[in-house]
Each structure stands twice: as structure tokens, then as C-alpha cells.
């Protein structure tokens, strides 16, 4: 498959994301641990392997997985109408990881358009997590 090679750090990030289960299924009210990593913006751009979502088969590719799921391929518009913009879902996943105390790579945070406040200035660890802000 065409694209940039995945680094060890990116593979670890993909594993971290997969630990969340399918983000679309979570939005539908249930946990689906069987996921694949969906690339939001292709596989060739410098940040491609940081811009990913954990999706179940049915939410990733049409005609796979459980019936009745809305797949991002080829139904991006329907998928985003139900679950939200993919970049917003990525930021939500990163926040979930941070709330779990996962050490999310800075490159992933930056690629998602988020900025990390200096934890030394935060009153609490949770306060530091809550102060991750979107920069766009």
C-alpha cells in the first residue's frame, strides 16, 4: 500500500488509540474493541500516521463488520453528520488518552492542532489535561 513508513513511535500511538475501542461505537453507546486504524488524511503527508482514528470494521469500510453501521469509506458525509468531524474525533480520542494518564506523543498532539500548556503552571494534573486547547 502506498504511503510513508510507520515509525515505532507512530505504531505505539496507533496501539494507544486502538486501546480506546471504536470511537464511533462509543458515540453510539457501546464499546467495540475490534478496531483498525483509519487514516484521516491519507498515508503520504508528513503527519499522516498521527492523524488516525480507531474504527470498527463497519465504521471503517462499507460492507464489512456489523450491518447497519455508517462507514467513513465511502460515506464520509454521513459518518461526519452522525459522529462529528474526523479531526474533532481525533482530538476527543487524544483527550481520552490523556485522561487515562497515557503519555501521548507531542507530535500527535501537534498534528491534531492541540497545544499543551506547561504542566508546571497547572494547579493539578487534571487541570493540565483540561487545558489542552485546540489551536486553529
Short mmCIF file of C-alpha atoms in Angstrom, two decimals:
data_model
loop_
_atom_site.label_atom_id
_atom_site.label_comp_id
_atom_site.label_asym_id
_atom_site.label_seq_id
_atom_site.Cartn_x
_atom_site.Cartn_y
_atom_site.Cartn_z
CA UNK A 1 0.00 0.00 0.00
CA UNK A 2 1.32 3.43 -0.95
CA UNK A 3 2.43 5.70 1.87
CA UNK A 4 5.14 6.70 4.28
CA UNK A 5 6.64 4.04 6.52
CA UNK A 6 5.25 3.98 10.05
CA UNK A 7 7.78 4.75 12.80
CA UNK A 8 7.98 2.84 16.07
CA UNK A 9 6.54 5.88 17.91
CA UNK A 10 3.62 6.03 15.49
CA UNK A 11 2.96 2.30 15.93
CA UNK A 12 2.84 2.84 19.72
CA UNK A 13 0.41 5.73 19.18
CA UNK A 14 -1.78 3.51 16.99
CA UNK A 15 -1.82 0.91 19.77
CA UNK A 16 -2.78 3.63 22.27
CA UNK A 17 -5.62 4.74 20.02
CA UNK A 18 -6.79 1.15 19.48
CA UNK A 19 -6.99 0.68 23.26
CA UNK A 20 -9.92 3.12 23.25
CA UNK A 21 -12.04 0.89 21.03
CA UNK A 22 -14.05 2.27 18.13
CA UNK A 23 -14.76 5.97 18.66
CA UNK A 24 -17.96 5.78 16.57
CA UNK A 25 -19.24 2.83 18.61
CA UNK A 26 -18.53 4.76 21.81
CA UNK A 27 -20.63 7.62 20.41
CA UNK A 28 -23.39 5.07 19.76
CA UNK A 29 -23.22 3.98 23.40
CA UNK A 30 -21.24 0.75 23.32
CA UNK A 31 -17.65 -0.47 23.41
CA UNK A 32 -16.25 -2.29 20.37
CA UNK A 33 -12.63 -3.33 20.97
CA UNK A 34 -12.10 -4.76 17.48
CA UNK A 35 -10.69 -1.82 15.51
CA UNK A 36 -8.49 -0.91 12.62
CA UNK A 37 -6.60 2.34 12.32
CA UNK A 38 -8.22 4.78 9.89
CA UNK A 39 -6.01 7.48 8.38
CA UNK A 40 -7.95 10.76 8.30
CA UNK A 41 -5.88 12.41 5.58
CA UNK A 42 -4.19 9.69 3.53
CA UNK A 43 -0.85 7.99 4.17
CA UNK A 44 1.66 10.17 2.32
CA UNK A 45 1.71 13.51 4.15
CA UNK A 46 4.33 14.08 6.87
CA UNK A 47 1.73 13.91 9.68
CA UNK A 48 -0.38 11.14 8.11
CA UNK A 49 0.35 8.48 10.73
CA UNK A 50 -0.51 10.83 13.60
CA UNK A 51 -3.90 11.73 12.08
CA UNK A 52 -5.70 8.46 12.79
CA UNK A 53 -8.88 7.14 14.38
CA UNK A 54 -9.71 3.73 15.88
CA UNK A 55 -12.72 2.43 13.93
CA UNK A 56 -14.58 -0.88 13.86
CA UNK A 57 -14.79 -2.68 10.53
CA UNK A 58 -18.36 -1.48 9.96
CA UNK A 59 -17.47 2.13 10.69
CA UNK A 60 -14.33 1.97 8.57
CA UNK A 61 -15.20 0.21 5.29
CA UNK A 62 -18.68 -0.21 3.85
CA UNK A 63 -19.79 -3.82 3.55
CA UNK A 64 -17.67 -5.08 6.46
CA UNK A 65 -18.42 -5.62 10.11
CA UNK A 66 -21.81 -5.40 11.76
CA UNK A 67 -24.70 -4.46 9.48
CA UNK A 68 -26.24 -1.02 9.82
CA UNK A 69 -23.01 0.81 10.71
CA UNK A 70 -22.12 4.03 8.90
CA UNK A 71 -18.72 3.62 7.27
CA UNK A 72 -16.39 6.55 6.68
CA UNK A 73 -15.41 4.84 3.38
CA UNK A 74 -17.33 5.74 1.19
CA UNK A 75 -19.84 7.66 3.34
CA UNK A 76 -17.67 10.42 4.85
CA UNK A 77 -20.53 12.95 4.85
CA UNK A 78 -22.97 10.62 6.60
CA UNK A 79 -20.27 9.46 9.00
CA UNK A 80 -19.36 13.03 9.99
CA UNK A 81 -23.01 14.08 10.23
CA UNK A 82 -23.58 11.35 12.82
CA UNK A 83 -20.28 11.29 14.71
CA UNK A 84 -18.64 14.65 14.08
CA UNK A 85 -15.70 15.86 12.02
CA UNK A 86 -12.81 13.42 11.98
CA UNK A 87 -10.31 15.95 13.37
CA UNK A 88 -12.68 16.64 16.27
CA UNK A 89 -12.92 12.88 16.91
CA UNK A 90 -9.12 12.67 16.88
CA UNK A 91 -8.88 15.44 19.48
CA UNK A 92 -11.51 13.68 21.57
CA UNK A 93 -9.52 10.43 21.41
CA UNK A 94 -6.32 12.22 22.44
CA UNK A 95 -8.12 13.84 25.39
CA UNK A 96 -9.43 10.41 26.44
CA UNK A 97 -5.89 9.02 26.36
CA UNK A 98 -4.58 11.95 28.40
CA UNK A 99 -7.36 11.48 30.96
CA UNK A 100 -6.18 7.88 31.33
CA UNK A 101 -2.67 9.13 32.02
CA UNK A 102 -1.27 7.91 28.70
CA UNK A 103 1.89 9.65 27.53
CA UNK A 104 0.63 10.83 24.13
CA UNK A 105 3.47 11.81 21.78
CA UNK A 106 3.89 15.56 21.30
CA UNK A 107 3.94 15.01 17.53
CA UNK A 108 0.42 13.55 17.70
CA UNK A 109 -0.82 16.43 19.84
CA UNK A 110 0.69 18.97 17.44
CA UNK A 111 -0.61 17.19 14.33
CA UNK A 112 -4.11 17.29 15.85
CA UNK A 113 -3.81 21.05 16.23
CA UNK A 114 -3.68 20.93 20.00
CA UNK A 115 -1.37 22.86 22.26
CA UNK A 116 -0.13 21.59 25.60
CA UNK A 117 0.08 24.02 28.49
CA UNK A 118 3.17 23.76 30.64
CA UNK A 119 2.19 21.34 33.45
CA UNK A 120 4.38 23.30 35.88
CA UNK A 121 1.88 26.16 35.68
CA UNK A 122 -1.18 23.96 36.12
CA UNK A 123 -2.76 23.58 39.55
CA UNK A 124 -3.36 19.86 39.09
CA UNK A 125 -2.61 17.12 36.59
CA UNK A 126 -6.30 17.07 35.62
CA UNK A 127 -6.14 20.85 35.22
CA UNK A 128 -3.22 20.41 32.84
CA UNK A 129 -5.17 17.87 30.83
CA UNK A 130 -8.21 20.13 30.66
CA UNK A 131 -6.03 22.98 29.42
CA UNK A 132 -5.07 21.15 26.25
CA UNK A 133 -6.57 23.52 23.77
CA UNK A 134 -7.21 23.44 20.07
CA UNK A 135 -5.11 25.88 18.11
CA UNK A 136 -6.76 26.79 14.86
#
